[in-house]
Amino acid sequence: MTASPAAAPLTARAQDVSSKIVDDILTLVRQETGSYDLPGLAGGLDLLRELTVRRLGRPDHEQRHPGGACGDTLTLSYAGTGAGHVALVGHYDTVWPTGTLAGWQQPGPSDDGRDRLGGPGIFDMKAGLAQGIWALKLARESGVPLPTVTFLFNGDEEIGSLSSRPVIEEVAQQADVTLVLEPSAHGAVKTARKGTGIFQVTVTGVEAHAGLAPQDGASAITALSEFVVAAAMVAAPEKGTTINTGLFKGGSAINVVAGQATAGVDIRVSSQAEQDRVDAELDAIEVSDPRVRIDIDHAWNRPPMTLNAASVPLLDLARAVAREQGRDALRDTAVGGASDANFVAALGLPVLCGMGAVGDGAHAQGEFIYPDTVPAQTALVAGLLERLAQPLRG
């Protein structure tokens, strides 16, 4: 492919409007959208749609997919002036409960003196949403042929994309290429991610009076504690397999031997072989009291993501665009977290993840972005849109 003549002015234009892009990022951050706050999610999606329409005009096609107990999923399609169809995917839900914003402390400059902007969800991934919208706006202003672009905004990614997965897979299958606007890995795109399991463990014991007849009871809490310790030993970090029990609850009263206890277990694996091993070894765990029953819901949420053959030309193109825009070599990397890109890669379709913010601290107090990276990240996506109006070549 030949270099895009619009590459240099595209980067300069992104720099010119950087303050507006940052304003849009902060507008999205100020609307709290915790994954379990349905009114907040509804307001956040309305705001996101309003912002998209303000910057790009009314879409040629839109559909809001009800999420039920999860946030809705919205698709907005803008017809292209050239060939091709690109999906820009991003989630608007965050891990932060409503009310977090009020107590959020802005970070100071980094150790090397760079400005940082913080806020719940700013890095993961509201900056990426705003950058994606502006990327299409800037590409349009270049006047070159563009592909059809479909934005997909979902409100349940942080809890497994339980309602949005079918929509994501359908949109990806209709598109030629999918770009996921998740945060970058310090500027690198993400081409490999771990698969994830969200297991629920339910333990049923025998209730009894803790003082009068403790021997008649079989504690579900004790058994679950034994299970959790044994499950942690199944992890194999050297193989990329981690196991974390993040939720634990049980019992009915302090003076009752617990009859039931439950745990939520997060599992990350890098291969199908490890997924199979974890399944087998968790099922084989035994606890000391045979009267207790353990039930495990093996809910594998996302398959492992690797750089499939269809994505290699897309990565090459992204690197070419970055070079044209004067950037250093665009790196790619594997990360432990999962995203909606896992679903697309598993279908054998071309996808790049980590096209969004540069910063740090996802899911941690103090997450932030570097505002000076916003123009380059926006221009990179815009430049890819310009080049994707023609077929990828493997």
mmCIF file of C-alpha atoms in Angstrom:
data_model
loop_
_atom_site.group_PDB
_atom_site.id
_atom_site.type_symbol
_atom_site.label_atom_id
_atom_site.label_comp_id
_atom_site.label_asym_id
_atom_site.label_seq_id
_atom_site.Cartn_x
_atom_site.Cartn_y
_atom_site.Cartn_z
ATOM 1 C CA MET A 1 0.000 0.000 0.000
ATOM 2 C CA THR A 2 1.136 3.553 -0.656
ATOM 3 C CA ALA A 3 1.547 6.062 2.139
ATOM 4 C CA SER A 4 -1.425 8.250 2.899
ATOM 5 C CA PRO A 5 -0.773 11.866 1.847
ATOM 6 C CA ALA A 6 -3.028 12.973 4.704
ATOM 7 C CA ALA A 7 -0.845 11.375 7.421
ATOM 8 C CA ALA A 8 1.106 14.489 8.461
ATOM 9 C CA PRO A 9 -1.819 16.970 8.480
ATOM 10 C CA LEU A 10 -3.925 14.361 10.273
ATOM 11 C CA THR A 11 -1.466 14.269 13.153
ATOM 12 C CA ALA A 12 -1.254 18.070 13.235
ATOM 13 C CA ARG A 13 -5.040 18.382 13.241
ATOM 14 C CA ALA A 14 -5.298 15.947 16.156
ATOM 15 C CA GLN A 15 -2.871 18.136 18.045
ATOM 16 C CA ASP A 16 -4.931 21.249 17.242
ATOM 17 C CA VAL A 17 -8.113 19.752 18.712
ATOM 18 C CA SER A 18 -6.466 17.908 21.582
ATOM 19 C CA SER A 19 -8.091 20.108 24.220
ATOM 20 C CA LYS A 20 -11.551 19.346 22.790
ATOM 21 C CA ILE A 21 -10.880 15.617 22.839
ATOM 22 C CA VAL A 22 -9.758 15.853 26.457
ATOM 23 C CA ASP A 23 -12.888 17.843 27.306
ATOM 24 C CA ASP A 24 -15.007 15.041 25.829
ATOM 25 C CA ILE A 25 -13.056 12.453 27.824
ATOM 26 C CA LEU A 26 -13.716 14.349 31.047
ATOM 27 C CA THR A 27 -17.397 14.763 30.154
ATOM 28 C CA LEU A 28 -17.692 10.975 29.935
ATOM 29 C CA VAL A 29 -15.763 10.480 33.181
ATOM 30 C CA ARG A 30 -18.067 12.827 35.101
ATOM 31 C CA GLN A 31 -21.001 10.515 34.294
ATOM 32 C CA GLU A 32 -20.392 7.559 36.609
ATOM 33 C CA THR A 33 -21.193 4.204 35.010
ATOM 34 C CA GLY A 34 -20.447 1.387 37.431
ATOM 35 C CA SER A 35 -21.298 -1.997 35.949
ATOM 36 C CA TYR A 36 -24.092 -2.655 38.475
ATOM 37 C CA ASP A 37 -25.693 0.807 38.407
ATOM 38 C CA LEU A 38 -28.389 0.473 35.749
ATOM 39 C CA PRO A 39 -29.642 4.093 35.975
ATOM 40 C CA GLY A 40 -26.058 5.351 35.790
ATOM 41 C CA LEU A 41 -25.331 3.107 32.824
ATOM 42 C CA ALA A 42 -28.454 4.294 31.005
ATOM 43 C CA GLY A 43 -27.458 7.908 31.555
ATOM 44 C CA GLY A 44 -23.911 7.175 30.460
ATOM 45 C CA LEU A 45 -25.028 5.543 27.230
ATOM 46 C CA ASP A 46 -27.381 8.425 26.476
ATOM 47 C CA LEU A 47 -24.481 10.819 27.019
ATOM 48 C CA LEU A 48 -22.177 8.763 24.823
ATOM 49 C CA ARG A 49 -24.717 8.696 22.010
ATOM 50 C CA GLU A 50 -25.279 12.445 22.333
ATOM 51 C CA LEU A 51 -21.543 13.073 22.179
ATOM 52 C CA THR A 52 -21.138 10.857 19.111
ATOM 53 C CA VAL A 53 -23.971 12.588 17.283
ATOM 54 C CA ARG A 54 -22.600 15.998 18.239
ATOM 55 C CA ARG A 55 -19.219 15.195 16.706
ATOM 56 C CA LEU A 56 -20.300 13.025 13.759
ATOM 57 C CA GLY A 57 -23.939 13.770 13.030
ATOM 58 C CA ARG A 58 -26.781 11.289 13.108
ATOM 59 C CA PRO A 59 -25.772 7.741 12.188
ATOM 60 C CA ASP A 60 -27.105 6.018 9.101
ATOM 61 C CA HIS A 61 -28.226 3.141 11.278
ATOM 62 C CA GLU A 62 -28.491 2.655 15.012
ATOM 63 C CA GLN A 63 -29.802 -0.017 17.323
ATOM 64 C CA ARG A 64 -29.995 -0.227 21.092
ATOM 65 C CA HIS A 65 -29.851 -3.793 22.375
ATOM 66 C CA PRO A 66 -31.440 -4.185 25.835
ATOM 67 C CA GLY A 67 -29.029 -5.624 28.383
ATOM 68 C CA GLY A 68 -31.582 -6.826 30.922
ATOM 69 C CA ALA A 69 -29.709 -6.902 34.223
ATOM 70 C CA CYS A 70 -26.675 -5.402 32.418
ATOM 71 C CA GLY A 71 -26.088 -2.131 30.638
ATOM 72 C CA ASP A 72 -27.506 -1.845 27.122
ATOM 73 C CA THR A 73 -25.383 -2.196 23.996
ATOM 74 C CA LEU A 74 -25.586 0.501 21.321
ATOM 75 C CA THR A 75 -24.472 0.216 17.699
ATOM 76 C CA LEU A 76 -24.105 3.331 15.537
ATOM 77 C CA SER A 77 -23.134 2.914 11.884
ATOM 78 C CA TYR A 78 -21.796 5.660 9.615
ATOM 79 C CA ALA A 79 -21.777 4.851 5.903
ATOM 80 C CA GLY A 80 -18.400 5.129 4.232
ATOM 81 C CA THR A 81 -17.317 6.857 1.049
ATOM 82 C CA GLY A 82 -15.085 3.956 0.008
ATOM 83 C CA ALA A 83 -14.931 0.202 0.403
ATOM 84 C CA GLY A 84 -14.604 -1.718 3.643
ATOM 85 C CA HIS A 85 -16.297 -1.865 7.011
ATOM 86 C CA VAL A 86 -14.563 -1.272 10.359
ATOM 87 C CA ALA A 87 -15.989 -1.953 13.807
ATOM 88 C CA LEU A 88 -14.802 0.288 16.659
ATOM 89 C CA VAL A 89 -15.627 -1.485 19.925
ATOM 90 C CA GLY A 90 -15.524 -0.097 23.440
ATOM 91 C CA HIS A 91 -17.267 -0.456 26.795
ATOM 92 C CA TYR A 92 -18.663 2.405 28.813
ATOM 93 C CA ASP A 93 -19.105 0.565 32.113
ATOM 94 C CA THR A 94 -16.419 0.820 34.785
ATOM 95 C CA VAL A 95 -15.449 -1.151 37.872
ATOM 96 C CA TRP A 96 -16.090 1.895 40.072
ATOM 97 C CA PRO A 97 -19.334 2.124 42.119
ATOM 98 C CA THR A 98 -21.385 5.291 41.943
ATOM 99 C CA GLY A 99 -20.062 7.893 44.364
ATOM 100 C CA THR A 100 -16.397 7.147 43.715
ATOM 101 C CA LEU A 101 -15.904 10.357 41.740
ATOM 102 C CA ALA A 102 -16.630 12.606 44.726
ATOM 103 C CA GLY A 103 -13.602 11.402 46.634
ATOM 104 C CA TRP A 104 -11.222 10.994 43.713
ATOM 105 C CA GLN A 105 -7.882 12.750 44.054
ATOM 106 C CA GLN A 106 -6.204 14.035 40.914
ATOM 107 C CA PRO A 107 -2.657 12.719 40.461
ATOM 108 C CA GLY A 108 0.264 15.085 40.305
ATOM 109 C CA PRO A 109 2.793 15.081 37.485
ATOM 110 C CA SER A 110 4.720 11.889 36.807
ATOM 111 C CA ASP A 111 8.309 11.436 37.937
ATOM 112 C CA ASP A 112 9.485 12.793 34.592
ATOM 113 C CA GLY A 113 7.247 15.854 34.884
ATOM 114 C CA ARG A 114 4.449 14.833 32.520
ATOM 115 C CA ASP A 115 0.908 15.924 33.274
ATOM 116 C CA ARG A 116 -1.571 13.220 34.255
ATOM 117 C CA LEU A 117 -5.369 13.238 34.322
ATOM 118 C CA GLY A 118 -7.269 10.900 36.636
ATOM 119 C CA GLY A 119 -10.820 9.781 37.224
ATOM 120 C CA PRO A 120 -12.837 6.581 37.596
ATOM 121 C CA GLY A 121 -12.756 4.863 34.225
ATOM 122 C CA ILE A 122 -10.652 7.490 32.463
ATOM 123 C CA PHE A 123 -7.986 4.962 31.466
ATOM 124 C CA ASP A 124 -10.255 1.921 31.242
ATOM 125 C CA MET A 125 -11.703 3.089 28.973
ATOM 126 C CA LYS A 126 -13.497 6.383 28.523
ATOM 127 C CA ALA A 127 -10.498 8.077 26.927
ATOM 128 C CA GLY A 128 -10.532 5.419 24.220
ATOM 129 C CA LEU A 129 -14.223 6.025 23.514
ATOM 130 C CA ALA A 130 -13.725 9.748 22.943
ATOM 131 C CA GLN A 131 -10.572 9.165 20.894
ATOM 132 C CA GLY A 132 -12.440 6.716 18.648
ATOM 133 C CA ILE A 133 -15.202 9.225 17.955
ATOM 134 C CA TRP A 134 -12.705 11.950 17.144
ATOM 135 C CA ALA A 135 -10.664 9.564 14.987
ATOM 136 C CA LEU A 136 -13.567 9.207 12.573
ATOM 137 C CA LYS A 137 -14.214 12.957 12.682
ATOM 138 C CA LEU A 138 -10.595 13.749 11.780
ATOM 139 C CA ALA A 139 -10.467 11.092 9.079
ATOM 140 C CA ARG A 140 -13.604 12.555 7.514
ATOM 141 C CA GLU A 141 -12.045 16.016 7.482
ATOM 142 C CA SER A 142 -9.085 14.648 5.495
ATOM 143 C CA GLY A 143 -11.408 14.149 2.537
ATOM 144 C CA VAL A 144 -10.075 10.695 1.613
ATOM 145 C CA PRO A 145 -12.323 7.671 0.963
ATOM 146 C CA LEU A 146 -13.321 5.968 4.196
ATOM 147 C CA PRO A 147 -14.851 2.630 5.126
ATOM 148 C CA THR A 148 -18.209 2.271 6.796
ATOM 149 C CA VAL A 149 -17.630 2.545 10.545
ATOM 150 C CA THR A 150 -19.787 0.890 13.179
ATOM 151 C CA PHE A 151 -19.332 1.926 16.790
ATOM 152 C CA LEU A 152 -20.310 -0.666 19.371
ATOM 153 C CA PHE A 153 -20.641 0.614 22.926
ATOM 154 C CA ASN A 154 -21.416 -2.010 25.567
ATOM 155 C CA GLY A 155 -22.147 -1.611 29.259
ATOM 156 C CA ASP A 156 -21.187 -5.003 30.682
ATOM 157 C CA GLU A 157 -17.584 -5.697 29.659
ATOM 158 C CA GLU A 158 -16.233 -5.438 33.183
ATOM 159 C CA ILE A 159 -18.587 -8.196 34.330
ATOM 160 C CA GLY A 160 -17.983 -10.536 31.395
ATOM 161 C CA SER A 161 -19.993 -9.051 28.481
ATOM 162 C CA LEU A 162 -22.778 -11.418 29.445
ATOM 163 C CA SER A 163 -25.476 -9.743 27.347
ATOM 164 C CA SER A 164 -23.333 -8.016 24.724
ATOM 165 C CA ARG A 165 -21.225 -10.950 23.501
ATOM 166 C CA PRO A 166 -23.685 -12.049 20.766
ATOM 167 C CA VAL A 167 -23.893 -8.464 19.493
ATOM 168 C CA ILE A 168 -20.105 -8.108 19.484
ATOM 169 C CA GLU A 169 -19.677 -11.332 17.538
ATOM 170 C CA GLU A 170 -22.380 -10.383 15.034
ATOM 171 C CA VAL A 171 -20.909 -6.926 14.411
ATOM 172 C CA ALA A 172 -17.385 -8.347 14.067
ATOM 173 C CA GLN A 173 -18.572 -10.903 11.528
ATOM 174 C CA GLN A 174 -20.212 -8.182 9.462
ATOM 175 C CA ALA A 175 -17.097 -5.985 9.537
ATOM 176 C CA ASP A 176 -13.812 -6.529 7.728
ATOM 177 C CA VAL A 177 -11.730 -5.398 10.696
ATOM 178 C CA THR A 178 -12.340 -4.753 14.388
ATOM 179 C CA LEU A 179 -10.406 -2.219 16.448
ATOM 180 C CA VAL A 180 -10.987 -2.398 20.196
ATOM 181 C CA LEU A 181 -10.503 0.940 21.960
ATOM 182 C CA GLU A 182 -9.266 -0.527 25.246
ATOM 183 C CA PRO A 183 -6.250 1.210 26.808
ATOM 184 C CA SER A 184 -2.855 0.475 25.326
ATOM 185 C CA ALA A 185 -0.021 -1.201 27.210
ATOM 186 C CA HIS A 186 2.154 1.899 27.624
ATOM 187 C CA GLY A 187 1.591 2.691 23.948
ATOM 188 C CA ALA A 188 1.772 -0.888 22.653
ATOM 189 C CA VAL A 189 -1.190 -2.553 20.984
ATOM 190 C CA LYS A 190 -2.442 -5.785 22.523
ATOM 191 C CA THR A 191 -2.385 -8.854 20.302
ATOM 192 C CA ALA A 192 -2.617 -11.587 22.940
ATOM 193 C CA ARG A 193 -4.734 -11.780 26.079
ATOM 194 C CA LYS A 194 -5.479 -14.467 28.597
ATOM 195 C CA GLY A 195 -8.723 -16.371 28.630
ATOM 196 C CA THR A 196 -10.871 -15.858 31.702
ATOM 197 C CA GLY A 197 -13.070 -17.969 33.895
ATOM 198 C CA ILE A 198 -15.591 -16.580 36.362
ATOM 199 C CA PHE A 199 -16.318 -19.602 38.545
ATOM 200 C CA GLN A 200 -18.957 -19.749 41.255
ATOM 201 C CA VAL A 201 -18.330 -22.261 44.025
ATOM 202 C CA THR A 202 -21.260 -23.268 46.232
ATOM 203 C CA VAL A 203 -20.663 -25.322 49.360
ATOM 204 C CA THR A 204 -23.526 -26.987 51.239
ATOM 205 C CA GLY A 205 -22.866 -28.148 54.772
ATOM 206 C CA VAL A 206 -24.969 -29.128 57.772
ATOM 207 C CA GLU A 207 -26.271 -26.522 60.183
ATOM 208 C CA ALA A 208 -26.100 -27.056 63.943
ATOM 209 C CA HIS A 209 -26.003 -25.028 67.147
ATOM 210 C CA ALA A 210 -22.420 -23.826 67.568
ATOM 211 C CA GLY A 211 -22.555 -24.196 71.369
ATOM 212 C CA LEU A 212 -24.942 -27.066 72.116
ATOM 213 C CA ALA A 213 -24.111 -29.512 69.325
ATOM 214 C CA PRO A 214 -21.220 -28.345 67.159
ATOM 215 C CA GLN A 215 -20.306 -31.955 66.377
ATOM 216 C CA ASP A 216 -23.618 -32.356 64.545
ATOM 217 C CA GLY A 217 -22.665 -29.623 62.096
ATOM 218 C CA ALA A 218 -20.506 -29.656 58.991
ATOM 219 C CA SER A 219 -19.269 -26.132 58.353
ATOM 220 C CA ALA A 220 -19.611 -24.911 54.807
ATOM 221 C CA ILE A 221 -17.325 -22.002 55.652
ATOM 222 C CA THR A 222 -14.533 -24.269 56.883
ATOM 223 C CA ALA A 223 -14.889 -26.469 53.802
ATOM 224 C CA LEU A 224 -14.883 -23.501 51.465
ATOM 225 C CA SER A 225 -11.790 -22.140 53.189
ATOM 226 C CA GLU A 226 -10.057 -25.454 52.536
ATOM 227 C CA PHE A 227 -11.208 -25.371 48.927
ATOM 228 C CA VAL A 228 -9.952 -21.835 48.354
ATOM 229 C CA VAL A 229 -6.489 -22.680 49.675
ATOM 230 C CA ALA A 230 -6.342 -25.811 47.522
ATOM 231 C CA ALA A 231 -7.574 -23.902 44.459
ATOM 232 C CA ALA A 232 -4.809 -21.334 44.857
ATOM 233 C CA MET A 233 -2.284 -24.184 44.605
ATOM 234 C CA VAL A 234 -3.677 -25.105 41.164
ATOM 235 C CA ALA A 235 -2.364 -21.828 39.767
ATOM 236 C CA ALA A 236 0.748 -22.041 37.581
ATOM 237 C CA PRO A 237 2.099 -18.511 37.039
ATOM 238 C CA GLU A 238 4.994 -19.876 34.999
ATOM 239 C CA LYS A 239 2.392 -21.097 32.494
ATOM 240 C CA GLY A 240 0.361 -17.890 32.679
ATOM 241 C CA THR A 241 -2.338 -19.405 34.911
ATOM 242 C CA THR A 242 -3.575 -17.388 37.882
ATOM 243 C CA ILE A 243 -6.413 -18.108 40.303
ATOM 244 C CA ASN A 244 -7.907 -15.461 42.587
ATOM 245 C CA THR A 245 -10.829 -15.855 44.980
ATOM 246 C CA GLY A 246 -12.258 -12.370 45.037
ATOM 247 C CA LEU A 247 -15.613 -12.931 46.749
ATOM 248 C CA PHE A 248 -16.351 -15.115 49.788
ATOM 249 C CA LYS A 249 -19.487 -15.225 51.888
ATOM 250 C CA GLY A 250 -21.457 -17.708 53.961
ATOM 251 C CA GLY A 251 -23.292 -18.624 57.098
ATOM 252 C CA SER A 252 -26.518 -17.375 58.636
ATOM 253 C CA ALA A 253 -25.581 -16.411 62.209
ATOM 254 C CA ILE A 254 -22.490 -16.290 64.395
ATOM 255 C CA ASN A 255 -23.788 -19.062 66.663
ATOM 256 C CA VAL A 256 -24.755 -21.435 63.855
ATOM 257 C CA VAL A 257 -22.417 -23.878 62.134
ATOM 258 C CA ALA A 258 -22.617 -22.586 58.561
ATOM 259 C CA GLY A 259 -24.859 -24.559 56.250
ATOM 260 C CA GLN A 260 -23.882 -22.729 53.089
ATOM 261 C CA ALA A 261 -21.027 -20.668 51.697
ATOM 262 C CA THR A 262 -20.156 -19.338 48.259
ATOM 263 C CA ALA A 263 -17.107 -17.936 46.520
ATOM 264 C CA GLY A 264 -16.408 -16.153 43.249
ATOM 265 C CA VAL A 265 -13.148 -17.215 41.653
ATOM 266 C CA ASP A 266 -11.333 -15.384 38.840
ATOM 267 C CA ILE A 267 -9.164 -17.642 36.650
ATOM 268 C CA ARG A 268 -6.789 -16.554 33.870
ATOM 269 C CA VAL A 269 -5.197 -18.977 31.389
ATOM 270 C CA SER A 270 -3.056 -18.604 28.273
ATOM 271 C CA SER A 271 -3.979 -21.856 26.531
ATOM 272 C CA GLN A 272 -6.738 -24.408 26.095
ATOM 273 C CA ALA A 273 -4.492 -27.029 27.688
ATOM 274 C CA GLU A 274 -4.286 -25.005 30.876
ATOM 275 C CA GLN A 275 -8.042 -24.454 30.832
ATOM 276 C CA ASP A 276 -8.571 -28.232 30.694
ATOM 277 C CA ARG A 277 -6.041 -28.829 33.492
ATOM 278 C CA VAL A 278 -7.640 -26.262 35.788
ATOM 279 C CA ASP A 279 -11.094 -27.772 35.220
ATOM 280 C CA ALA A 280 -9.879 -31.241 36.134
ATOM 281 C CA GLU A 281 -7.830 -30.234 39.164
ATOM 282 C CA LEU A 282 -10.520 -28.050 40.714
ATOM 283 C CA ASP A 283 -13.048 -30.867 40.340
ATOM 284 C CA ALA A 284 -10.618 -33.211 42.117
ATOM 285 C CA ILE A 285 -10.260 -31.071 45.260
ATOM 286 C CA GLU A 286 -11.466 -32.836 48.420
ATOM 287 C CA VAL A 287 -12.172 -31.299 51.829
ATOM 288 C CA SER A 288 -11.836 -32.832 55.251
ATOM 289 C CA ASP A 289 -15.521 -33.281 56.112
ATOM 290 C CA PRO A 290 -17.243 -35.782 53.757
ATOM 291 C CA ARG A 291 -20.677 -34.479 54.739
ATOM 292 C CA VAL A 292 -20.105 -31.297 52.775
ATOM 293 C CA ARG A 293 -21.061 -31.003 49.088
ATOM 294 C CA ILE A 294 -19.143 -28.735 46.709
ATOM 295 C CA ASP A 295 -20.657 -27.578 43.416
ATOM 296 C CA ILE A 296 -18.519 -25.670 40.902
ATOM 297 C CA ASP A 297 -19.982 -23.670 38.042
ATOM 298 C CA HIS A 298 -17.212 -23.810 35.424
ATOM 299 C CA ALA A 299 -18.070 -20.559 33.653
ATOM 300 C CA TRP A 300 -15.318 -19.886 31.139
ATOM 301 C CA ASN A 301 -16.116 -16.367 30.061
ATOM 302 C CA ARG A 302 -13.552 -15.497 27.382
ATOM 303 C CA PRO A 303 -11.292 -17.761 25.329
ATOM 304 C CA PRO A 304 -7.556 -17.018 25.186
ATOM 305 C CA MET A 305 -6.632 -14.468 22.508
ATOM 306 C CA THR A 306 -3.614 -14.936 20.278
ATOM 307 C CA LEU A 307 -2.333 -13.093 17.217
ATOM 308 C CA ASN A 308 -4.229 -15.075 14.601
ATOM 309 C CA ALA A 309 -3.264 -15.176 10.945
ATOM 310 C CA ALA A 310 -6.043 -12.768 9.977
ATOM 311 C CA SER A 311 -4.710 -10.103 12.359
ATOM 312 C CA VAL A 312 -1.080 -10.119 11.198
ATOM 313 C CA PRO A 313 -1.717 -7.874 8.142
ATOM 314 C CA LEU A 314 -3.723 -5.511 10.343
ATOM 315 C CA LEU A 315 -0.828 -5.221 12.788
ATOM 316 C CA ASP A 316 1.547 -4.587 9.891
ATOM 317 C CA LEU A 317 -0.751 -1.843 8.621
ATOM 318 C CA ALA A 318 -0.969 -0.211 12.050
ATOM 319 C CA ARG A 319 2.820 -0.157 12.211
ATOM 320 C CA ALA A 320 3.000 1.398 8.757
ATOM 321 C CA VAL A 321 0.532 4.118 9.735
ATOM 322 C CA ALA A 322 2.491 4.832 12.923
ATOM 323 C CA ARG A 323 5.704 5.227 10.895
ATOM 324 C CA GLU A 324 3.997 7.608 8.469
ATOM 325 C CA GLN A 325 2.880 9.708 11.414
ATOM 326 C CA GLY A 326 6.413 9.976 12.721
ATOM 327 C CA ARG A 327 5.996 7.661 15.678
ATOM 328 C CA ASP A 328 8.569 5.265 17.013
ATOM 329 C CA ALA A 329 8.116 1.595 16.171
ATOM 330 C CA LEU A 330 4.638 0.480 17.255
ATOM 331 C CA ARG A 331 5.050 -2.420 19.640
ATOM 332 C CA ASP A 332 2.616 -5.233 20.286
ATOM 333 C CA THR A 333 2.387 -7.244 23.465
ATOM 334 C CA ALA A 334 0.557 -9.936 25.406
ATOM 335 C CA VAL A 335 -1.278 -9.026 28.622
ATOM 336 C CA GLY A 336 -2.968 -10.874 31.436
ATOM 337 C CA GLY A 337 -6.321 -9.135 31.211
ATOM 338 C CA ALA A 338 -9.113 -10.112 28.847
ATOM 339 C CA SER A 339 -11.364 -7.933 26.693
ATOM 340 C CA ASP A 340 -14.024 -8.171 24.025
ATOM 341 C CA ALA A 341 -11.199 -8.644 21.505
ATOM 342 C CA ASN A 342 -10.923 -12.215 22.823
ATOM 343 C CA PHE A 343 -14.308 -13.019 21.302
ATOM 344 C CA VAL A 344 -13.349 -11.593 17.910
ATOM 345 C CA ALA A 345 -9.966 -13.320 17.767
ATOM 346 C CA ALA A 346 -11.578 -16.648 18.656
ATOM 347 C CA LEU A 347 -13.711 -16.340 15.503
ATOM 348 C CA GLY A 348 -10.521 -16.117 13.428
ATOM 349 C CA LEU A 349 -11.270 -12.509 12.447
ATOM 350 C CA PRO A 350 -8.790 -9.600 12.186
ATOM 351 C CA VAL A 351 -8.678 -7.586 15.399
ATOM 352 C CA LEU A 352 -6.325 -5.278 17.275
ATOM 353 C CA CYS A 353 -6.866 -4.326 20.902
ATOM 354 C CA GLY A 354 -5.347 -1.570 23.006
ATOM 355 C CA MET A 355 -6.040 1.198 20.483
ATOM 356 C CA GLY A 356 -7.069 3.641 23.208
ATOM 357 C CA ALA A 357 -5.439 5.541 26.046
ATOM 358 C CA VAL A 358 -1.844 5.701 27.223
ATOM 359 C CA GLY A 359 -1.645 5.786 31.000
ATOM 360 C CA ASP A 360 -1.789 3.317 33.863
ATOM 361 C CA GLY A 361 -3.687 2.056 36.889
ATOM 362 C CA ALA A 362 -6.634 0.156 35.400
ATOM 363 C CA HIS A 363 -9.012 -0.988 38.167
ATOM 364 C CA ALA A 364 -6.903 0.791 40.789
ATOM 365 C CA GLN A 365 -7.378 3.992 42.742
ATOM 366 C CA GLY A 366 -5.483 6.647 40.869
ATOM 367 C CA GLU A 367 -5.908 5.355 37.312
ATOM 368 C CA PHE A 368 -4.811 8.042 34.894
ATOM 369 C CA ILE A 369 -3.986 8.988 31.322
ATOM 370 C CA TYR A 370 -1.230 11.133 29.873
ATOM 371 C CA PRO A 371 -3.105 13.913 28.026
ATOM 372 C CA ASP A 372 -0.088 14.603 25.820
ATOM 373 C CA THR A 373 -0.605 11.185 24.171
ATOM 374 C CA VAL A 374 -4.224 11.837 23.181
ATOM 375 C CA PRO A 375 -3.422 13.384 19.759
ATOM 376 C CA ALA A 376 -1.090 10.577 18.646
ATOM 377 C CA GLN A 377 -3.458 7.813 19.756
ATOM 378 C CA THR A 378 -6.398 9.499 18.040
ATOM 379 C CA ALA A 379 -4.399 10.064 14.852
ATOM 380 C CA LEU A 380 -3.303 6.424 14.786
ATOM 381 C CA VAL A 381 -6.908 5.198 14.705
ATOM 382 C CA ALA A 382 -7.850 7.896 12.195
ATOM 383 C CA GLY A 383 -4.959 6.907 9.956
ATOM 384 C CA LEU A 384 -6.007 3.269 10.093
ATOM 385 C CA LEU A 385 -9.545 4.221 9.094
ATOM 386 C CA GLU A 386 -8.152 6.044 6.072
ATOM 387 C CA ARG A 387 -6.177 2.993 4.977
ATOM 388 C CA LEU A 388 -8.917 0.454 5.667
ATOM 389 C CA ALA A 389 -11.085 1.740 2.838
ATOM 390 C CA GLN A 390 -9.160 -0.828 0.776
ATOM 391 C CA PRO A 391 -8.696 -4.540 1.496
ATOM 392 C CA LEU A 392 -6.046 -5.831 3.854
ATOM 393 C CA ARG A 393 -3.341 -7.842 2.169
ATOM 394 C CA GLY A 394 -1.920 -10.850 3.953
#
